[in-house]
mmCIF file of C-alpha atoms in Angstrom:
data_model
loop_
_atom_site.group_PDB
_atom_site.id
_atom_site.type_symbol
_atom_site.label_atom_id
_atom_site.label_comp_id
_atom_site.label_asym_id
_atom_site.label_seq_id
_atom_site.Cartn_x
_atom_site.Cartn_y
_atom_site.Cartn_z
ATOM 1 C CA MET A 12 242.892 433.499 90.447
ATOM 2 C CA ASN A 13 239.598 432.992 88.624
ATOM 3 C CA LEU A 14 238.206 435.069 85.758
ATOM 4 C CA ARG A 15 235.975 437.207 87.945
ATOM 5 C CA GLU A 16 238.882 438.095 90.228
ATOM 6 C CA SER A 17 240.967 438.898 87.149
ATOM 7 C CA CYS A 18 238.272 441.240 85.822
ATOM 8 C CA SER A 19 238.025 442.927 89.221
ATOM 9 C CA ARG A 20 241.776 443.489 89.331
ATOM 10 C CA GLU A 21 241.816 444.902 85.808
ATOM 11 C CA ARG A 22 239.017 447.286 86.747
ATOM 12 C CA ARG A 23 240.851 448.485 89.869
ATOM 13 C CA GLU A 24 244.029 449.026 87.847
ATOM 14 C CA GLY A 25 242.198 450.913 85.084
ATOM 15 C CA ARG A 26 242.563 448.115 82.532
ATOM 16 C CA GLY A 27 239.851 445.944 81.000
ATOM 17 C CA SER A 28 238.408 449.152 79.621
ATOM 18 C CA GLY A 29 235.857 450.126 77.011
ATOM 19 C CA PHE A 30 236.450 452.514 74.135
ATOM 20 C CA SER A 31 236.432 455.767 76.091
ATOM 21 C CA SER A 32 239.463 457.297 77.728
ATOM 22 C CA ASP A 33 237.175 458.533 80.478
ATOM 23 C CA GLY A 34 237.795 456.758 83.792
ATOM 24 C CA GLU A 35 234.114 456.259 84.492
ATOM 25 C CA SER A 36 233.591 454.533 81.115
ATOM 26 C CA ARG A 37 236.565 452.247 81.733
ATOM 27 C CA ASP A 38 235.158 451.309 85.104
ATOM 28 C CA THR A 39 231.716 450.641 83.638
ATOM 29 C CA ALA A 40 233.133 448.341 80.948
ATOM 30 C CA GLY A 41 235.141 446.447 83.559
ATOM 31 C CA LYS A 42 232.039 445.952 85.696
ATOM 32 C CA GLN A 43 230.078 444.750 82.670
ATOM 33 C CA ARG A 44 232.702 442.136 81.819
ATOM 34 C CA GLU A 45 232.773 440.995 85.413
ATOM 35 C CA GLN A 46 228.984 440.637 85.442
ATOM 36 C CA LEU A 47 229.007 438.730 82.155
ATOM 37 C CA TRP A 48 231.517 436.230 83.512
ATOM 38 C CA HIS A 49 229.294 435.855 86.582
ATOM 39 C CA LEU A 50 226.286 435.042 84.380
ATOM 40 C CA LEU A 51 228.360 432.454 82.509
ATOM 41 C CA GLY A 52 228.266 430.117 85.496
ATOM 42 C CA ASP A 53 230.768 428.549 87.852
ATOM 43 C CA LEU A 54 234.084 428.471 86.041
ATOM 44 C CA PRO A 55 237.252 426.520 86.833
ATOM 45 C CA GLU A 56 240.033 428.064 88.852
ATOM 46 C CA GLU A 57 242.892 429.177 86.618
ATOM 47 C CA GLY A 58 245.653 426.644 87.089
ATOM 48 C CA ALA A 59 248.954 426.300 85.291
ATOM 49 C CA LEU A 60 248.785 425.895 81.536
ATOM 50 C CA ALA A 61 250.276 422.760 80.036
ATOM 51 C CA SER A 62 250.745 421.550 76.487
ATOM 52 C CA ARG A 63 251.830 418.303 74.878
ATOM 53 C CA LEU A 64 253.023 418.142 71.281
ATOM 54 C CA LEU A 65 251.568 415.001 69.723
ATOM 55 C CA LYS A 66 252.674 415.513 66.132
ATOM 56 C CA LYS A 67 254.482 418.106 64.019
ATOM 57 C CA GLU A 68 254.313 417.945 60.256
ATOM 58 C CA ARG A 69 255.358 420.050 57.307
ATOM 59 C CA ARG A 70 252.557 420.725 54.855
ATOM 60 C CA ASP A 71 252.228 422.793 51.703
ATOM 61 C CA GLY A 72 253.036 426.308 52.897
ATOM 62 C CA TYR A 73 252.777 425.750 56.631
ATOM 63 C CA VAL A 74 253.870 423.718 59.643
ATOM 64 C CA LEU A 75 251.080 421.987 61.559
ATOM 65 C CA GLU A 76 251.249 421.012 65.218
ATOM 66 C CA THR A 77 248.743 418.643 66.799
ATOM 67 C CA LEU A 78 248.541 419.509 70.486
ATOM 68 C CA LEU A 79 246.864 418.425 73.683
ATOM 69 C CA LEU A 80 246.297 421.365 76.007
ATOM 70 C CA ASP A 81 245.376 421.588 79.673
ATOM 71 C CA LEU A 82 243.195 424.703 79.732
ATOM 72 C CA ASN A 83 240.517 423.975 82.325
ATOM 73 C CA GLY A 84 241.786 421.260 84.679
ATOM 74 C CA LEU A 85 238.760 419.104 83.858
ATOM 75 C CA GLU A 86 239.505 417.448 80.529
ATOM 76 C CA PRO A 87 242.299 417.725 77.934
ATOM 77 C CA VAL A 88 241.627 419.983 74.954
ATOM 78 C CA PRO A 89 242.788 418.806 71.496
ATOM 79 C CA ALA A 90 244.138 421.648 69.373
ATOM 80 C CA TYR A 91 245.781 422.528 66.083
ATOM 81 C CA PHE A 92 248.402 425.244 65.724
ATOM 82 C CA ALA A 93 249.827 426.173 62.333
ATOM 83 C CA LYS A 94 252.308 428.778 61.169
ATOM 84 C CA PRO A 95 253.769 429.759 57.781
ATOM 85 C CA LEU A 96 256.822 427.936 56.492
ATOM 86 C CA LYS A 97 258.297 431.255 55.433
ATOM 87 C CA GLY A 98 259.517 433.626 58.107
ATOM 88 C CA ASN A 99 260.670 433.133 61.667
ATOM 89 C CA GLY A 100 257.987 435.083 63.484
ATOM 90 C CA PRO A 101 256.725 436.121 65.832
ATOM 91 C CA PHE A 102 253.612 435.921 63.646
ATOM 92 C CA PRO A 103 250.255 437.626 64.040
ATOM 93 C CA LEU A 104 247.791 434.994 65.152
ATOM 94 C CA VAL A 105 244.173 434.264 64.234
ATOM 95 C CA VAL A 106 242.066 432.217 66.643
ATOM 96 C CA VAL A 107 239.683 430.219 64.447
ATOM 97 C CA ASN A 108 236.450 429.146 66.147
ATOM 98 C CA HIS A 109 234.840 426.156 64.472
ATOM 99 C CA SER A 110 231.146 426.083 63.601
ATOM 100 C CA HIS A 111 228.423 423.742 64.846
ATOM 101 C CA GLY A 112 226.372 422.622 61.849
ATOM 102 C CA GLY A 113 225.033 419.626 63.786
ATOM 103 C CA ASN A 114 228.264 417.818 62.858
ATOM 104 C CA TYR A 115 229.759 416.814 66.196
ATOM 105 C CA THR A 116 232.487 414.715 64.560
ATOM 106 C CA HIS A 117 234.027 417.666 62.691
ATOM 107 C CA GLY A 118 235.140 420.224 65.286
ATOM 108 C CA ARG A 119 238.616 421.628 64.777
ATOM 109 C CA LYS A 120 239.001 419.685 61.513
ATOM 110 C CA GLU A 121 237.163 422.646 59.993
ATOM 111 C CA LEU A 122 240.467 424.547 60.208
ATOM 112 C CA LEU A 123 242.126 422.051 57.839
ATOM 113 C CA GLU A 124 239.225 420.821 55.715
ATOM 114 C CA GLY A 125 236.569 423.536 55.717
ATOM 115 C CA SER A 126 232.848 422.719 55.653
ATOM 116 C CA SER A 127 230.144 422.504 53.016
ATOM 117 C CA TYR A 128 228.951 426.057 53.829
ATOM 118 C CA LEU A 129 232.443 427.592 53.801
ATOM 119 C CA GLN A 130 234.504 428.773 50.855
ATOM 120 C CA GLN A 131 237.627 426.936 49.771
ATOM 121 C CA PRO A 132 240.534 426.846 50.399
ATOM 122 C CA PRO A 133 240.159 426.174 54.133
ATOM 123 C CA TYR A 134 241.122 428.658 56.831
ATOM 124 C CA VAL A 135 244.567 427.202 57.498
ATOM 125 C CA GLU A 136 245.703 427.687 53.912
ATOM 126 C CA VAL A 137 244.426 431.220 53.324
ATOM 127 C CA LEU A 138 245.546 432.525 56.707
ATOM 128 C CA THR A 139 249.057 431.056 56.693
ATOM 129 C CA GLU A 140 249.463 432.302 53.113
ATOM 130 C CA LEU A 141 248.523 435.716 54.480
ATOM 131 C CA GLY A 142 251.443 435.427 56.909
ATOM 132 C CA CYS A 143 249.486 434.534 60.045
ATOM 133 C CA ALA A 144 249.708 431.734 62.546
ATOM 134 C CA VAL A 145 246.377 430.067 63.341
ATOM 135 C CA CYS A 146 244.978 427.901 66.102
ATOM 136 C CA CYS A 147 241.737 426.038 66.698
ATOM 137 C CA ILE A 148 240.474 423.788 69.500
ATOM 138 C CA ASP A 149 237.678 421.241 69.692
ATOM 139 C CA MET A 150 234.807 422.789 71.641
ATOM 140 C CA TRP A 151 233.029 420.804 74.349
ATOM 141 C CA GLY A 152 231.198 417.850 72.773
ATOM 142 C CA PHE A 153 232.879 418.057 69.366
ATOM 143 C CA HIS A 154 235.273 415.689 67.555
ATOM 144 C CA GLU A 155 237.867 414.379 70.046
ATOM 145 C CA ARG A 156 235.886 415.880 72.931
ATOM 146 C CA GLY A 157 232.817 413.870 71.962
ATOM 147 C CA GLY A 158 231.133 411.005 73.785
ATOM 148 C CA LYS A 159 228.554 413.149 75.553
ATOM 149 C CA SER A 160 225.776 414.795 73.586
ATOM 150 C CA GLU A 161 225.193 418.537 73.668
ATOM 151 C CA HIS A 162 221.942 417.954 75.581
ATOM 152 C CA GLU A 163 223.725 415.794 78.150
ATOM 153 C CA LEU A 164 226.462 418.376 78.651
ATOM 154 C CA VAL A 165 223.918 421.177 79.119
ATOM 155 C CA LYS A 166 221.916 419.191 81.691
ATOM 156 C CA GLU A 167 224.971 418.009 83.618
ATOM 157 C CA MET A 168 226.483 421.484 83.745
ATOM 158 C CA LEU A 169 223.227 423.093 84.863
ATOM 159 C CA TRP A 170 223.102 420.736 87.820
ATOM 160 C CA GLN A 171 226.709 421.716 88.615
ATOM 161 C CA GLY A 172 226.007 425.447 88.374
ATOM 162 C CA ARG A 173 227.830 425.689 85.058
ATOM 163 C CA VAL A 174 226.802 427.006 81.649
ATOM 164 C CA LEU A 175 228.038 425.261 78.486
ATOM 165 C CA TRP A 176 228.551 428.549 76.635
ATOM 166 C CA GLY A 177 230.527 429.857 79.608
ATOM 167 C CA MET A 178 232.753 426.784 79.624
ATOM 168 C CA MET A 179 233.357 427.168 75.878
ATOM 169 C CA LEU A 180 234.310 430.816 76.363
ATOM 170 C CA TYR A 181 236.543 429.909 79.282
ATOM 171 C CA ASP A 182 238.503 427.436 77.124
ATOM 172 C CA SER A 183 238.823 430.027 74.357
ATOM 173 C CA ARG A 184 240.161 432.634 76.753
ATOM 174 C CA ARG A 185 242.663 430.164 78.185
ATOM 175 C CA LEU A 186 243.682 429.283 74.626
ATOM 176 C CA ILE A 187 244.668 432.930 74.228
ATOM 177 C CA ASP A 188 246.669 432.659 77.456
ATOM 178 C CA TYR A 189 248.500 429.687 75.931
ATOM 179 C CA VAL A 190 249.320 431.204 72.541
ATOM 180 C CA CYS A 191 250.607 434.345 74.254
ATOM 181 C CA THR A 192 253.324 432.206 75.891
ATOM 182 C CA ARG A 193 254.667 431.076 72.511
ATOM 183 C CA GLU A 194 257.736 432.830 71.127
ATOM 184 C CA ASP A 195 256.475 432.382 67.561
ATOM 185 C CA VAL A 196 253.295 434.409 68.259
ATOM 186 C CA ASP A 197 253.062 438.195 68.469
ATOM 187 C CA PRO A 198 250.635 438.790 71.375
ATOM 188 C CA ALA A 199 250.083 442.373 70.233
ATOM 189 C CA ARG A 200 248.529 441.171 66.956
ATOM 190 C CA LEU A 201 245.682 438.792 67.735
ATOM 191 C CA ALA A 202 242.479 438.330 65.751
ATOM 192 C CA THR A 203 239.584 435.897 65.839
ATOM 193 C CA VAL A 204 237.410 434.503 63.047
ATOM 194 C CA GLY A 205 234.459 432.134 63.019
ATOM 195 C CA MET A 206 231.308 431.034 61.226
ATOM 196 C CA SER A 207 227.889 430.474 62.867
ATOM 197 C CA MET A 208 228.636 429.165 66.385
ATOM 198 C CA GLY A 209 232.201 430.219 65.650
ATOM 199 C CA GLY A 210 230.982 433.702 64.712
ATOM 200 C CA LEU A 211 229.102 433.999 67.986
ATOM 201 C CA MET A 212 232.244 432.884 69.781
ATOM 202 C CA ALA A 213 234.329 435.476 67.912
ATOM 203 C CA TRP A 214 232.351 438.508 69.081
ATOM 204 C CA TRP A 215 231.649 437.189 72.568
ATOM 205 C CA LEU A 216 235.337 436.399 73.095
ATOM 206 C CA ALA A 217 236.390 439.825 71.869
ATOM 207 C CA ALA A 218 233.825 441.509 74.113
ATOM 208 C CA LEU A 219 235.253 439.706 77.131
ATOM 209 C CA ASP A 220 238.970 439.766 76.263
ATOM 210 C CA GLU A 221 240.617 442.942 75.005
ATOM 211 C CA ARG A 222 243.706 441.092 73.817
ATOM 212 C CA ILE A 223 241.711 440.294 70.683
ATOM 213 C CA GLY A 224 242.531 443.215 68.412
ATOM 214 C CA VAL A 225 240.507 442.357 65.288
ATOM 215 C CA VAL A 226 237.190 440.509 65.012
ATOM 216 C CA VAL A 227 235.524 438.803 62.031
ATOM 217 C CA ASP A 228 232.218 437.019 62.560
ATOM 218 C CA LEU A 229 230.363 435.238 59.774
ATOM 219 C CA CYS A 230 226.674 434.399 60.103
ATOM 220 C CA GLY A 231 226.778 435.039 63.840
ATOM 221 C CA GLN A 232 225.176 438.484 64.170
ATOM 222 C CA VAL A 233 222.183 437.440 66.253
ATOM 223 C CA ASP A 234 220.222 439.992 68.261
ATOM 224 C CA ALA A 235 218.640 438.057 71.108
ATOM 225 C CA ALA A 236 215.499 440.187 71.487
ATOM 226 C CA THR A 237 214.809 440.015 67.749
ATOM 227 C CA LEU A 238 215.333 436.263 67.756
ATOM 228 C CA VAL A 239 212.701 435.928 70.495
ATOM 229 C CA ALA A 240 210.284 438.240 68.668
ATOM 230 C CA LYS A 241 210.724 436.307 65.392
ATOM 231 C CA ARG A 242 210.327 432.979 67.228
ATOM 232 C CA GLY A 243 213.696 431.811 65.983
ATOM 233 C CA LEU A 244 215.020 430.253 69.182
ATOM 234 C CA ASP A 245 214.885 426.712 67.800
ATOM 235 C CA HIS A 246 217.322 427.687 65.052
ATOM 236 C CA HIS A 247 220.129 427.724 67.645
ATOM 237 C CA GLY A 248 221.464 424.919 69.821
ATOM 238 C CA PHE A 249 221.042 424.642 73.570
ATOM 239 C CA TYR A 250 224.756 425.438 74.026
ATOM 240 C CA TYR A 251 224.156 429.170 73.462
ATOM 241 C CA TYR A 252 221.498 429.962 76.054
ATOM 242 C CA VAL A 253 222.777 431.710 79.189
ATOM 243 C CA PRO A 254 220.391 431.791 82.191
ATOM 244 C CA GLY A 255 219.323 435.301 83.134
ATOM 245 C CA LEU A 256 221.293 437.030 80.392
ATOM 246 C CA LEU A 257 218.482 439.200 79.027
ATOM 247 C CA LYS A 258 217.621 440.463 82.511
ATOM 248 C CA HIS A 259 220.946 442.302 82.523
ATOM 249 C CA PHE A 260 222.212 442.811 78.950
ATOM 250 C CA THR A 261 221.041 443.438 75.431
ATOM 251 C CA THR A 262 223.093 442.013 72.595
ATOM 252 C CA LEU A 263 224.150 445.534 71.659
ATOM 253 C CA GLU A 264 225.456 446.216 75.153
ATOM 254 C CA ILE A 265 227.685 443.134 74.953
ATOM 255 C CA GLN A 266 228.941 443.973 71.474
ATOM 256 C CA ASN A 267 229.646 447.581 72.483
ATOM 257 C CA LEU A 268 232.431 446.202 74.687
ATOM 258 C CA ILE A 269 234.406 445.532 71.488
ATOM 259 C CA THR A 270 234.348 449.227 70.459
ATOM 260 C CA PRO A 271 236.598 450.715 69.049
ATOM 261 C CA ARG A 272 238.567 447.632 67.990
ATOM 262 C CA PRO A 273 238.151 446.745 64.299
ATOM 263 C CA ARG A 274 235.263 444.401 63.655
ATOM 264 C CA MET A 275 233.599 443.072 60.511
ATOM 265 C CA SER A 276 230.295 441.213 60.739
ATOM 266 C CA LEU A 277 229.023 439.374 57.646
ATOM 267 C CA THR A 278 225.577 437.839 57.176
ATOM 268 C CA GLY A 279 223.455 436.472 54.367
ATOM 269 C CA LEU A 280 220.281 438.276 53.397
ATOM 270 C CA HIS A 281 218.232 435.067 53.698
ATOM 271 C CA ASP A 282 219.884 433.673 56.824
ATOM 272 C CA ARG A 283 217.039 432.645 59.148
ATOM 273 C CA LEU A 284 219.501 432.142 62.010
ATOM 274 C CA CYS A 285 220.416 435.846 61.887
ATOM 275 C CA PRO A 286 217.144 437.747 61.352
ATOM 276 C CA PRO A 287 217.931 440.799 59.180
ATOM 277 C CA GLU A 288 215.866 443.084 61.418
ATOM 278 C CA GLY A 289 218.261 442.297 64.255
ATOM 279 C CA VAL A 290 221.309 442.695 62.029
ATOM 280 C CA ARG A 291 220.150 446.187 61.034
ATOM 281 C CA LEU A 292 219.343 447.102 64.634
ATOM 282 C CA LEU A 293 222.817 446.123 65.803
ATOM 283 C CA ASP A 294 224.416 447.868 62.831
ATOM 284 C CA GLN A 295 222.728 451.144 63.728
ATOM 285 C CA GLY A 296 223.753 450.944 67.371
ATOM 286 C CA LEU A 297 227.343 450.011 66.559
ATOM 287 C CA ARG A 298 227.645 452.728 63.936
ATOM 288 C CA GLU A 299 226.750 455.231 66.637
ATOM 289 C CA ALA A 300 229.169 453.708 69.155
ATOM 290 C CA TYR A 301 232.135 453.612 66.760
ATOM 291 C CA ALA A 302 231.404 457.164 65.571
ATOM 292 C CA ALA A 303 231.297 458.365 69.168
ATOM 293 C CA ALA A 304 234.655 456.663 69.743
ATOM 294 C CA GLY A 305 236.116 458.533 66.766
ATOM 295 C CA HIS A 306 236.653 455.418 64.609
ATOM 296 C CA PRO A 307 233.587 454.858 62.402
ATOM 297 C CA GLU A 308 235.750 453.110 59.798
ATOM 298 C CA ARG A 309 236.562 450.255 62.185
ATOM 299 C CA TRP A 310 233.021 448.865 62.173
ATOM 300 C CA GLN A 311 231.744 447.173 59.040
ATOM 301 C CA SER A 312 228.470 445.289 58.677
ATOM 302 C CA ILE A 313 228.164 443.475 55.368
ATOM 303 C CA MET A 314 225.062 441.684 54.107
ATOM 304 C CA THR A 315 225.444 439.600 50.971
ATOM 305 C CA GLY A 316 223.124 437.316 49.087
ATOM 306 C CA GLY A 317 222.586 433.760 50.239
ATOM 307 C CA GLY A 318 221.618 432.169 53.503
ATOM 308 C CA HIS A 319 223.596 430.612 56.338
ATOM 309 C CA MET A 320 226.836 430.283 54.413
ATOM 310 C CA GLU A 321 230.090 432.030 53.618
ATOM 311 C CA THR A 322 229.795 433.499 50.145
ATOM 312 C CA ALA A 323 232.721 434.290 47.836
ATOM 313 C CA GLU A 324 232.025 437.979 48.482
ATOM 314 C CA MET A 325 232.325 437.436 52.226
ATOM 315 C CA ARG A 326 235.652 435.646 51.851
ATOM 316 C CA ALA A 327 237.114 438.458 49.754
ATOM 317 C CA ASP A 328 235.855 441.138 52.152
ATOM 318 C CA TRP A 329 237.061 439.648 55.421
ATOM 319 C CA LEU A 330 240.477 438.750 54.053
ATOM 320 C CA ALA A 331 240.905 442.371 52.929
ATOM 321 C CA PHE A 332 239.760 443.508 56.385
ATOM 322 C CA LEU A 333 242.413 441.350 58.090
ATOM 323 C CA ARG A 334 245.100 442.618 55.742
ATOM 324 C CA GLN A 335 244.212 446.180 56.646
ATOM 325 C CA HIS A 336 243.712 445.896 60.379
ATOM 326 C CA LEU A 337 245.876 442.962 61.478
ATOM 327 C CA LEU A 338 248.741 443.172 59.016
ATOM 328 C CA GLY A 339 248.585 446.821 57.907
#
């Protein structure tokens, strides 16, 4: 069964719904997800998941597994999975989506090492200390999935009827399928976090997959129409552009599919990649959507000083948000 067939089945069964309890709203949200997957190109058939444990090591405060996953049937996907040393689980899990930054050799290492524009300590340390398991994969073209440039991947996939962003989202969704099979993970308590490209992945993934219960996106609140109007398209890589998307969806319509699940979006006041006019536009629309759903407190848009970076204020705010909504 492929993703479109899965969305169709969920819609027929009354699942894959939006925030409203009204049947018509559920059906509309299901149709929107199905259409989004269609726009994301030709996707692999969903085969059996497979994993290979390459290394398991005990580190300060957590156990780290280095894995090789079969998620798409096309190429193996290197992954990290970490869980706290204390406790037996099942643990709440945070899917960490690595950033881009033009650093194709970094990829999932961001989970363990951080990046120059992220606060320290790195994700793996703060999240396992919080009591969460974490996982992170190399996206197409990054780190151990390198060898082909981003431009080459985009061109090759276009010829094949595929979309690089769609293939990235597909792998992320299948990663969720994998972690939900693990006995040490609580599938009812899943969150996702990411910075920049990882922030875009966080809200897109949550919009398409309701298993994600809590969303934190850093420096990824990009309104497409505003980006076009501000002539900011060159600030983002080719990976992100989906053919025909704006003929069918606004950014707000996609993000509304997350409502009413808890979401925090954090941006810097001087971040040229996330024009503040678009951030404010999305904030207004999402405030209205969450209020209409009866949960205005679950949506938080935070703008701090700085540019395209995680500030100390951001780190404090999103950790508190996870404590409240994932662990509370």
